[in-house]
PDB file of C-alpha atoms in Angstrom:
ATOM      1  CA  MET A   1      -0.328  20.263 -16.751  1.00  0.00           C
ATOM      2  CA  ILE A   2      -0.112  16.720 -17.245  1.00  0.00           C
ATOM      3  CA  ALA A   3       3.549  17.295 -18.471  1.00  0.00           C
ATOM      4  CA  SER A   4       4.379  19.345 -15.332  1.00  0.00           C
ATOM      5  CA  PHE A   5       3.197  16.790 -13.123  1.00  0.00           C
ATOM      6  CA  PHE A   6       5.035  14.019 -14.332  1.00  0.00           C
ATOM      7  CA  LYS A   7       8.366  16.280 -14.151  1.00  0.00           C
ATOM      8  CA  THR A   8       7.196  16.676 -10.671  1.00  0.00           C
ATOM      9  CA  TYR A   9       6.867  13.185 -10.222  1.00  0.00           C
ATOM     10  CA  LYS A  10      10.394  12.267 -11.529  1.00  0.00           C
ATOM     11  CA  ALA A  11      11.902  14.706  -9.438  1.00  0.00           C
ATOM     12  CA  GLU A  12      10.399  13.194  -6.329  1.00  0.00           C
ATOM     13  CA  GLY A  13      12.028   9.838  -7.764  1.00  0.00           C
ATOM     14  CA  ILE A  14      15.637  11.385  -7.776  1.00  0.00           C
ATOM     15  CA  LYS A  15      15.050  12.474  -3.953  1.00  0.00           C
ATOM     16  CA  LEU A  16      14.162   9.059  -3.171  1.00  0.00           C
ATOM     17  CA  LYS A  17      17.461   7.386  -4.373  1.00  0.00           C
ATOM     18  CA  ASN A  18      19.248   8.091  -1.348  1.00  0.00           C
ATOM     19  CA  THR A  19      16.661   6.759   1.089  1.00  0.00           C
ATOM     20  CA  TYR A  20      16.870   3.256  -0.874  1.00  0.00           C
ATOM     21  CA  ILE A  21      13.102   2.745  -0.254  1.00  0.00           C
ATOM     22  CA  TYR A  22      12.509   0.808  -3.415  1.00  0.00           C
ATOM     23  CA  TRP A  23      15.338  -1.551  -2.773  1.00  0.00           C
ATOM     24  CA  LEU A  24      13.861  -1.856   0.912  1.00  0.00           C
ATOM     25  CA  ALA A  25      10.430  -2.649  -0.638  1.00  0.00           C
ATOM     26  CA  LEU A  26      11.956  -5.481  -2.629  1.00  0.00           C
ATOM     27  CA  ILE A  27      14.190  -6.734  -0.094  1.00  0.00           C
ATOM     28  CA  LEU A  28      10.881  -7.189   1.985  1.00  0.00           C
ATOM     29  CA  THR A  29       9.158  -9.131  -0.504  1.00  0.00           C
ATOM     30  CA  PHE A  30      11.740 -11.677  -0.161  1.00  0.00           C
ATOM     31  CA  VAL A  31      11.077 -12.823   3.410  1.00  0.00           C
ATOM     32  CA  THR A  32       8.035 -14.804   3.158  1.00  0.00           C
ATOM     33  CA  PRO A  33       8.735 -16.748  -0.089  1.00  0.00           C
ATOM     34  CA  THR A  34      12.371 -17.591   1.230  1.00  0.00           C
ATOM     35  CA  ILE A  35      10.582 -19.087   4.835  1.00  0.00           C
ATOM     36  CA  TYR A  36       7.823 -20.600   2.621  1.00  0.00           C
ATOM     37  CA  VAL A  37      10.166 -22.417   0.337  1.00  0.00           C
ATOM     38  CA  ALA A  38      12.554 -23.535   3.174  1.00  0.00           C
ATOM     39  CA  PHE A  39       9.657 -25.064   5.069  1.00  0.00           C
ATOM     40  CA  HIS A  40       8.490 -26.925   2.119  1.00  0.00           C
ATOM     41  CA  LEU A  41      12.253 -28.208   1.762  1.00  0.00           C
ATOM     42  CA  PHE A  42      12.272 -29.600   4.901  1.00  0.00           C
ATOM     43  CA  LYS A  43       9.156 -31.202   4.716  1.00  0.00           C
ATOM     44  CA  LEU A  44       9.356 -32.363   1.109  1.00  0.00           C
ATOM     45  CA  LYS A  45       8.009 -35.876   1.477  1.00  0.00           C
ATOM     46  CA  GLU A  46       5.026 -34.686   3.223  1.00  0.00           C
ATOM     47  CA  TYR A  47       4.611 -31.779   0.474  1.00  0.00           C
ATOM     48  CA  ASN A  48       4.860 -34.555  -2.470  1.00  0.00           C
ATOM     49  CA  LYS A  49       1.771 -36.270  -0.590  1.00  0.00           C
ATOM     50  CA  GLU A  50      -0.108 -33.081  -1.218  1.00  0.00           C
ATOM     51  CA  ILE A  51       0.295 -33.260  -4.850  1.00  0.00           C
ATOM     52  CA  TYR A  52      -3.004 -34.482  -6.098  1.00  0.00           C
ATOM     53  CA  PRO A  53      -4.040 -34.322  -9.647  1.00  0.00           C
ATOM     54  CA  ASN A  54      -4.364 -30.840 -11.628  1.00  0.00           C
ATOM     55  CA  PHE A  55      -2.483 -29.663  -8.421  1.00  0.00           C
ATOM     56  CA  LYS A  56      -2.362 -25.870  -9.367  1.00  0.00           C
ATOM     57  CA  ILE A  57       0.965 -25.099  -8.041  1.00  0.00           C
ATOM     58  CA  PHE A  58       1.286 -21.363  -8.932  1.00  0.00           C
ATOM     59  CA  GLU A  59      -2.168 -20.363  -7.719  1.00  0.00           C
ATOM     60  CA  ILE A  60      -1.773 -22.191  -4.582  1.00  0.00           C
ATOM     61  CA  VAL A  61       1.989 -20.835  -3.905  1.00  0.00           C
ATOM     62  CA  PHE A  62       0.830 -17.214  -4.855  1.00  0.00           C
ATOM     63  CA  ASN A  63      -2.295 -17.401  -2.389  1.00  0.00           C
ATOM     64  CA  ASP A  64      -0.031 -18.801   0.348  1.00  0.00           C
ATOM     65  CA  ILE A  65       2.829 -16.144  -0.110  1.00  0.00           C
ATOM     66  CA  SER A  66       0.637 -13.020  -1.220  1.00  0.00           C
ATOM     67  CA  GLY A  67      -1.647 -13.343   1.998  1.00  0.00           C
ATOM     68  CA  SER A  68       1.540 -13.615   4.446  1.00  0.00           C
ATOM     69  CA  TYR A  69       3.081 -10.736   2.633  1.00  0.00           C
ATOM     70  CA  LEU A  70       0.220  -8.332   3.030  1.00  0.00           C
ATOM     71  CA  SER A  71      -0.520  -9.323   6.719  1.00  0.00           C
ATOM     72  CA  PHE A  72       2.964  -7.852   7.795  1.00  0.00           C
ATOM     73  CA  PHE A  73       5.723  -6.881   5.262  1.00  0.00           C
ATOM     74  CA  TYR A  74       3.351  -4.957   2.810  1.00  0.00           C
ATOM     75  CA  LEU A  75       2.312  -2.920   6.080  1.00  0.00           C
ATOM     76  CA  LEU A  76       5.881  -2.317   6.877  1.00  0.00           C
ATOM     77  CA  THR A  77       6.353  -1.138   3.375  1.00  0.00           C
ATOM     78  CA  LEU A  78       3.553   1.370   3.222  1.00  0.00           C
ATOM     79  CA  VAL A  79       4.643   2.825   6.768  1.00  0.00           C
ATOM     80  CA  LEU A  80       8.257   3.538   5.919  1.00  0.00           C
ATOM     81  CA  ALA A  81       7.733   4.734   2.261  1.00  0.00           C
ATOM     82  CA  THR A  82       4.855   6.929   3.549  1.00  0.00           C
ATOM     83  CA  SER A  83       7.018   8.521   6.437  1.00  0.00           C
ATOM     84  CA  ARG A  84      10.197   8.904   4.627  1.00  0.00           C
ATOM     85  CA  LEU A  85       9.042  10.121   1.506  1.00  0.00           C
ATOM     86  CA  ALA A  86       7.607  13.631   3.046  1.00  0.00           C
ATOM     87  CA  GLN A  87      10.499  13.895   5.584  1.00  0.00           C
ATOM     88  CA  VAL A  88      13.304  14.090   2.720  1.00  0.00           C
ATOM     89  CA  ASP A  89      12.367  17.631   2.182  1.00  0.00           C
ATOM     90  CA  PHE A  90      12.174  18.262   5.893  1.00  0.00           C
ATOM     91  CA  LYS A  91      15.308  16.558   6.705  1.00  0.00           C
ATOM     92  CA  TYR A  92      17.383  18.914   3.975  1.00  0.00           C
ATOM     93  CA  ASN A  93      15.056  21.761   4.489  1.00  0.00           C
ATOM     94  CA  THR A  94      13.916  22.062   1.025  1.00  0.00           C
ATOM     95  CA  TRP A  95      10.282  22.739   1.284  1.00  0.00           C
ATOM     96  CA  GLN A  96      10.508  26.382   1.017  1.00  0.00           C
ATOM     97  CA  MET A  97      13.070  26.006  -2.040  1.00  0.00           C
ATOM     98  CA  VAL A  98      10.366  23.492  -3.646  1.00  0.00           C
ATOM     99  CA  GLU A  99       7.389  25.999  -2.861  1.00  0.00           C
ATOM    100  CA  THR A 100       9.547  28.864  -4.886  1.00  0.00           C
ATOM    101  CA  LEU A 101       9.581  26.916  -8.039  1.00  0.00           C
ATOM    102  CA  PRO A 102       7.237  27.380 -11.054  1.00  0.00           C
ATOM    103  CA  VAL A 103       5.415  24.155 -10.121  1.00  0.00           C
ATOM    104  CA  SER A 104       1.843  24.057  -8.536  1.00  0.00           C
ATOM    105  CA  LYS A 105       1.408  22.801  -5.197  1.00  0.00           C
ATOM    106  CA  PHE A 106      -0.940  20.324  -6.360  1.00  0.00           C
ATOM    107  CA  ASN A 107       1.804  18.576  -8.402  1.00  0.00           C
ATOM    108  CA  ILE A 108       3.965  18.680  -5.410  1.00  0.00           C
ATOM    109  CA  TYR A 109       1.558  17.200  -3.093  1.00  0.00           C
ATOM    110  CA  PHE A 110       0.083  14.631  -5.246  1.00  0.00           C
ATOM    111  CA  SER A 111       3.229  13.535  -6.941  1.00  0.00           C
ATOM    112  CA  LYS A 112       4.975  12.699  -3.313  1.00  0.00           C
ATOM    113  CA  PHE A 113       1.562  10.516  -2.780  1.00  0.00           C
ATOM    114  CA  LEU A 114       1.947   8.889  -6.295  1.00  0.00           C
ATOM    115  CA  ARG A 115       5.601   7.855  -5.338  1.00  0.00           C
ATOM    116  CA  VAL A 116       4.386   6.082  -2.269  1.00  0.00           C
ATOM    117  CA  ILE A 117       1.868   4.106  -4.392  1.00  0.00           C
ATOM    118  CA  SER A 118       4.570   3.190  -6.913  1.00  0.00           C
ATOM    119  CA  VAL A 119       6.636   1.765  -4.004  1.00  0.00           C
ATOM    120  CA  LEU A 120       3.796  -0.470  -2.964  1.00  0.00           C
ATOM    121  CA  PHE A 121       2.710  -1.417  -6.348  1.00  0.00           C
ATOM    122  CA  ILE A 122       6.427  -2.481  -7.062  1.00  0.00           C
ATOM    123  CA  GLY A 123       6.186  -4.645  -4.014  1.00  0.00           C
ATOM    124  CA  LEU A 124       3.034  -6.335  -4.782  1.00  0.00           C
ATOM    125  CA  LEU A 125       4.547  -6.798  -8.256  1.00  0.00           C
ATOM    126  CA  ALA A 126       7.419  -8.491  -7.041  1.00  0.00           C
ATOM    127  CA  VAL A 127       5.521 -10.900  -4.967  1.00  0.00           C
ATOM    128  CA  ILE A 128       4.037 -12.071  -7.905  1.00  0.00           C
ATOM    129  CA  VAL A 129       7.219 -12.488  -9.720  1.00  0.00           C
ATOM    130  CA  ILE A 130       8.830 -14.278  -6.680  1.00  0.00           C
ATOM    131  CA  SER A 131       5.559 -16.682  -5.982  1.00  0.00           C
ATOM    132  CA  ILE A 132       6.097 -17.732  -9.658  1.00  0.00           C
ATOM    133  CA  LEU A 133       9.954 -18.290  -9.138  1.00  0.00           C
ATOM    134  CA  SER A 134       9.109 -20.095  -5.819  1.00  0.00           C
ATOM    135  CA  ALA A 135       6.324 -22.307  -7.458  1.00  0.00           C
ATOM    136  CA  LEU A 136       8.709 -23.381 -10.288  1.00  0.00           C
ATOM    137  CA  PHE A 137      11.560 -24.352  -7.755  1.00  0.00           C
ATOM    138  CA  LEU A 138       9.208 -26.503  -5.953  1.00  0.00           C
ATOM    139  CA  TYR A 139       8.057 -27.937  -9.169  1.00  0.00           C
ATOM    140  CA  LEU A 140      11.475 -29.189  -9.974  1.00  0.00           C
ATOM    141  CA  LEU A 141      11.760 -30.763  -6.619  1.00  0.00           C
ATOM    142  CA  VAL A 142       8.208 -32.651  -6.507  1.00  0.00           C
ATOM    143  CA  ASP A 143       8.185 -36.652  -7.708  1.00  0.00           C
ATOM    144  CA  ASN A 144       4.578 -36.759  -9.265  1.00  0.00           C
ATOM    145  CA  LYS A 145       5.215 -33.855 -11.811  1.00  0.00           C
ATOM    146  CA  GLU A 146       2.400 -35.106 -13.828  1.00  0.00           C
ATOM    147  CA  ASN A 147      -0.219 -34.221 -11.629  1.00  0.00           C
ATOM    148  CA  VAL A 148       0.713 -30.423 -11.633  1.00  0.00           C
ATOM    149  CA  SER A 149      -0.860 -27.759 -13.654  1.00  0.00           C
ATOM    150  CA  LEU A 150       1.394 -25.263 -15.120  1.00  0.00           C
ATOM    151  CA  SER A 151      -1.142 -22.596 -15.691  1.00  0.00           C
ATOM    152  CA  LEU A 152      -0.595 -19.432 -14.541  1.00  0.00           C
ATOM    153  CA  PRO A 153      -3.343 -17.566 -12.570  1.00  0.00           C
ATOM    154  CA  ILE A 154      -3.463 -14.145 -14.526  1.00  0.00           C
ATOM    155  CA  ILE A 155      -6.869 -12.907 -13.485  1.00  0.00           C
ATOM    156  CA  PRO A 156      -5.780 -13.452  -9.878  1.00  0.00           C
ATOM    157  CA  TYR A 157      -2.528 -11.874 -10.424  1.00  0.00           C
ATOM    158  CA  LEU A 158      -3.958  -8.652 -11.826  1.00  0.00           C
ATOM    159  CA  GLN A 159      -6.871  -8.587  -9.292  1.00  0.00           C
ATOM    160  CA  TYR A 160      -4.093  -8.825  -6.422  1.00  0.00           C
ATOM    161  CA  LEU A 161      -2.127  -5.700  -8.039  1.00  0.00           C
ATOM    162  CA  THR A 162      -5.547  -3.567  -8.614  1.00  0.00           C
ATOM    163  CA  LYS A 163      -7.118  -4.467  -5.376  1.00  0.00           C
ATOM    164  CA  GLY A 164      -3.954  -3.942  -3.284  1.00  0.00           C
ATOM    165  CA  ILE A 165      -3.387  -0.553  -4.239  1.00  0.00           C
ATOM    166  CA  VAL A 166      -7.206   0.565  -4.047  1.00  0.00           C
ATOM    167  CA  ALA A 167      -7.387  -0.976  -0.593  1.00  0.00           C
ATOM    168  CA  SER A 168      -4.296   0.825   0.453  1.00  0.00           C
ATOM    169  CA  LEU A 169      -5.516   4.191  -0.781  1.00  0.00           C
ATOM    170  CA  PHE A 170      -7.071   4.757   2.864  1.00  0.00           C
ATOM    171  CA  ALA A 171      -3.909   3.887   4.802  1.00  0.00           C
ATOM    172  CA  VAL A 172      -1.535   5.865   2.283  1.00  0.00           C
ATOM    173  CA  SER A 173      -3.753   8.892   2.686  1.00  0.00           C
ATOM    174  CA  VAL A 174      -3.938   8.904   6.473  1.00  0.00           C
ATOM    175  CA  LEU A 175      -0.105   8.381   6.970  1.00  0.00           C
ATOM    176  CA  PHE A 176       0.876  10.824   4.346  1.00  0.00           C
ATOM    177  CA  PHE A 177      -1.393  13.535   5.635  1.00  0.00           C
ATOM    178  CA  ILE A 178       0.331  12.888   9.096  1.00  0.00           C
ATOM    179  CA  SER A 179       3.756  12.834   7.767  1.00  0.00           C
ATOM    180  CA  ILE A 180       3.206  16.043   5.858  1.00  0.00           C
ATOM    181  CA  ARG A 181       2.087  17.932   9.126  1.00  0.00           C
ATOM    182  CA  PHE A 182       4.835  16.778  11.364  1.00  0.00           C
ATOM    183  CA  SER A 183       8.302  17.342  10.369  1.00  0.00           C
ATOM    184  CA  ASN A 184       9.535  14.339  12.591  1.00  0.00           C
ATOM    185  CA  PHE A 185       9.086  10.816  10.593  1.00  0.00           C
ATOM    186  CA  ILE A 186       9.188   9.113  13.909  1.00  0.00           C
ATOM    187  CA  PHE A 187       6.021  10.309  14.354  1.00  0.00           C
ATOM    188  CA  THR A 188       4.457   9.074  11.504  1.00  0.00           C
ATOM    189  CA  MET A 189       6.205   5.495  11.953  1.00  0.00           C
ATOM    190  CA  LEU A 190       5.162   5.376  15.693  1.00  0.00           C
ATOM    191  CA  ILE A 191       1.449   5.742  14.274  1.00  0.00           C
ATOM    192  CA  GLY A 192       2.038   3.483  11.660  1.00  0.00           C
ATOM    193  CA  PHE A 193       3.788   0.577  13.625  1.00  0.00           C
ATOM    194  CA  GLY A 194       1.500   1.028  16.371  1.00  0.00           C
ATOM    195  CA  LEU A 195      -1.633   0.271  14.487  1.00  0.00           C
ATOM    196  CA  ILE A 196       0.268  -2.967  12.886  1.00  0.00           C
ATOM    197  CA  ILE A 197       0.476  -4.122  16.545  1.00  0.00           C
ATOM    198  CA  ALA A 198      -3.039  -2.932  17.722  1.00  0.00           C
ATOM    199  CA  MET A 199      -4.618  -4.548  14.714  1.00  0.00           C
ATOM    200  CA  PRO A 200      -4.301  -8.451  15.960  1.00  0.00           C
ATOM    201  CA  ILE A 201      -5.024  -7.239  19.519  1.00  0.00           C
ATOM    202  CA  LEU A 202      -8.224  -5.640  18.772  1.00  0.00           C
ATOM    203  CA  ASN A 203      -8.956  -8.330  16.476  1.00  0.00           C
ATOM    204  CA  ALA A 204      -8.654 -11.244  19.059  1.00  0.00           C
ATOM    205  CA  LEU A 205     -10.903  -9.166  21.261  1.00  0.00           C
ATOM    206  CA  GLY A 206     -13.668  -8.763  18.436  1.00  0.00           C
ATOM    207  CA  LYS A 207     -13.094  -4.948  18.834  1.00  0.00           C
ATOM    208  CA  LEU A 208     -11.361  -4.349  15.542  1.00  0.00           C
ATOM    209  CA  PRO A 209     -13.872  -2.002  13.161  1.00  0.00           C
ATOM    210  CA  LYS A 210     -14.338  -3.260   9.733  1.00  0.00           C
ATOM    211  CA  TRP A 211     -13.200   0.141   8.097  1.00  0.00           C
ATOM    212  CA  GLU A 212      -9.637  -0.147  10.187  1.00  0.00           C
ATOM    213  CA  MET A 213      -7.226   0.759   7.406  1.00  0.00           C
ATOM    214  CA  TYR A 214      -5.131  -2.389   7.830  1.00  0.00           C
ATOM    215  CA  LYS A 215      -8.057  -4.390   7.941  1.00  0.00           C
ATOM    216  CA  LEU A 216      -9.064  -3.139   4.343  1.00  0.00           C
ATOM    217  CA  ILE A 217      -5.868  -4.131   3.093  1.00  0.00           C
ATOM    218  CA  GLY A 218      -6.151  -7.554   4.668  1.00  0.00           C
ATOM    219  CA  ASN A 219      -9.623  -8.038   2.780  1.00  0.00           C
ATOM    220  CA  VAL A 220      -7.644  -8.245  -0.498  1.00  0.00           C
ATOM    221  CA  THR A 221      -6.831 -11.956   0.334  1.00  0.00           C
ATOM    222  CA  ASP A 222      -9.457 -12.496   3.053  1.00  0.00           C
ATOM    223  CA  ALA A 223     -12.490 -11.446   1.962  1.00  0.00           C
ATOM    224  CA  LYS A 224     -12.983 -12.074  -1.608  1.00  0.00           C
ATOM    225  CA  SER A 225     -16.423 -11.375  -3.636  1.00  0.00           C
ATOM    226  CA  ASP A 226     -18.887 -14.338  -3.215  1.00  0.00           C
ATOM    227  CA  ILE A 227     -20.359 -13.056  -6.679  1.00  0.00           C
ATOM    228  CA  GLY A 228     -17.285 -12.925  -8.531  1.00  0.00           C
ATOM    229  CA  LYS A 229     -17.113  -9.081  -8.365  1.00  0.00           C
ATOM    230  CA  TRP A 230     -13.644  -7.561  -8.893  1.00  0.00           C
ATOM    231  CA  PHE A 231     -13.691  -5.126  -6.201  1.00  0.00           C
ATOM    232  CA  THR A 232     -15.532  -5.657  -2.922  1.00  0.00           C
ATOM    233  CA  TYR A 233     -17.254  -3.133  -0.285  1.00  0.00           C
ATOM    234  CA  SER A 234     -13.891  -2.977   1.199  1.00  0.00           C
ATOM    235  CA  ASP A 235     -12.299  -1.426  -1.593  1.00  0.00           C
ATOM    236  CA  TYR A 236     -14.997   1.352  -2.185  1.00  0.00           C
ATOM    237  CA  VAL A 237     -14.638   2.241   1.531  1.00  0.00           C
ATOM    238  CA  SER A 238     -11.128   2.727   1.104  1.00  0.00           C
ATOM    239  CA  ILE A 239     -11.616   4.804  -1.763  1.00  0.00           C
ATOM    240  CA  CYS A 240     -14.663   7.021   0.271  1.00  0.00           C
ATOM    241  CA  LEU A 241     -12.299   7.450   3.402  1.00  0.00           C
ATOM    242  CA  ALA A 242      -9.101   8.257   1.327  1.00  0.00           C
ATOM    243  CA  ILE A 243     -10.787  11.188  -0.411  1.00  0.00           C
ATOM    244  CA  PRO A 244     -11.572  13.269   2.345  1.00  0.00           C
ATOM    245  CA  PHE A 245      -7.957  12.835   3.916  1.00  0.00           C
ATOM    246  CA  LEU A 246      -6.440  13.686   0.474  1.00  0.00           C
ATOM    247  CA  VAL A 247      -8.665  16.634   0.149  1.00  0.00           C
ATOM    248  CA  VAL A 248      -7.844  17.913   3.618  1.00  0.00           C
ATOM    249  CA  GLY A 249      -4.185  17.085   3.644  1.00  0.00           C
ATOM    250  CA  TYR A 250      -3.773  19.104   0.256  1.00  0.00           C
ATOM    251  CA  PHE A 251      -5.696  22.042   0.977  1.00  0.00           C
ATOM    252  CA  TRP A 252      -3.955  22.416   4.539  1.00  0.00           C
ATOM    253  CA  TYR A 253      -0.672  22.014   2.777  1.00  0.00           C
ATOM    254  CA  LYS A 254      -1.574  24.760   0.021  1.00  0.00           C
ATOM    255  CA  ASP A 255      -3.063  27.343   2.638  1.00  0.00           C
ATOM    256  CA  ARG A 256      -0.328  26.470   5.367  1.00  0.00           C
ATOM    257  CA  THR A 257      -2.863  26.808   8.182  1.00  0.00           C
ATOM    258  CA  PHE A 258      -6.333  24.737   9.019  1.00  0.00           C
ATOM    259  CA  LYS A 259      -8.100  28.066   9.472  1.00  0.00           C
ATOM    260  CA  ASN A 260      -6.877  29.701   5.909  1.00  0.00           C
ATOM    261  CA  ALA A 261      -7.923  26.380   4.386  1.00  0.00           C
ATOM    262  CA  PHE A 262     -11.289  25.476   5.728  1.00  0.00           C
ATOM    263  CA  ILE A 263     -12.851  28.080   7.959  1.00  0.00           C
ATOM    264  CA  GLN A 264     -11.783  31.473   6.914  1.00  0.00           C
ATOM    265  CA  HIS A 265     -15.178  32.158   4.664  1.00  0.00           C
ATOM    266  CA  LYS A 266     -18.574  30.504   5.212  1.00  0.00           C
ATOM    267  CA  LYS A 267     -18.485  29.327   1.813  1.00  0.00           C
ATOM    268  CA  GLN A 268     -15.026  27.210   2.674  1.00  0.00           C
ATOM    269  CA  LEU A 269     -16.495  25.885   5.830  1.00  0.00           C
ATOM    270  CA  LEU A 270     -19.898  24.562   4.449  1.00  0.00           C
ATOM    271  CA  LEU A 271     -17.790  22.690   1.709  1.00  0.00           C
ATOM    272  CA  SER A 272     -15.336  21.529   3.807  1.00  0.00           C
ATOM    273  CA  VAL A 273     -18.081  20.045   6.166  1.00  0.00           C
ATOM    274  CA  ALA A 274     -20.150  18.689   3.120  1.00  0.00           C
ATOM    275  CA  THR A 275     -17.215  16.870   1.727  1.00  0.00           C
ATOM    276  CA  ILE A 276     -16.520  15.007   4.879  1.00  0.00           C
ATOM    277  CA  VAL A 277     -19.969  14.415   5.409  1.00  0.00           C
ATOM    278  CA  VAL A 278     -20.706  12.989   1.780  1.00  0.00           C
ATOM    279  CA  PHE A 279     -17.677  10.635   1.922  1.00  0.00           C
ATOM    280  CA  PHE A 280     -17.760   9.537   5.489  1.00  0.00           C
ATOM    281  CA  GLY A 281     -21.597   8.879   4.887  1.00  0.00           C
ATOM    282  CA  LEU A 282     -20.751   6.807   1.594  1.00  0.00           C
ATOM    283  CA  ALA A 283     -17.879   4.787   3.659  1.00  0.00           C
ATOM    284  CA  TYR A 284     -20.500   4.074   6.247  1.00  0.00           C
TER     285      TYR A 284
END
């Protein structure tokens, strides 16, 4: 079963080649570091004054770049990757052909989901690499190099990767669910981009829910644990809210209609309600 799943996963990767989504994800990771480095080049004298003894340049540059990337360009990558992946089959009308192959619908559905996660992972990893290169470039330009610490913050790097993916599960599951149900990828993009625009507005008004899917992603850098825990409550909320959407999305896709998937029999209805209540209750 595992071998079959990874074959399906590789097949989804072949479909993505013509969408250039991996290249787009990488290009978007360069925007924030480029602006960051350019700003400090123009303010190099002021930047030299900020260099104090044991200045952890890798960690400081990474914290500045990673937070800015997560707040916009990562969300942009998430929306584009999620909307485009499922729509490849809609565009070329290959859904029916795929379902006739000797591959389970579970493999088809979750290999697509895992592909979206892989795009996001590459984006997060690229930010780490680019932040290291940016820090090295700035180090070569500063005057008082003796005050600069060249230790790499390995733990923050690993935490950023893992927490970034976990915090994204809720957003990916929601947008992926919508993308699978509607053939027009513009609809998914409108919802995804609309929420990106609405988030700062609602936040300024004090009306942004703590469980809002993009806010959970922003908490990766904005709301770290005060007691040194690797994952915070925001990460667990993302998992608890992602599971119902993944379950509903999969069974709806598998059985084609909402009625067949959830309410055709009393047992199905009770199980569906119980799943939603349990996981939303845990999130609450």
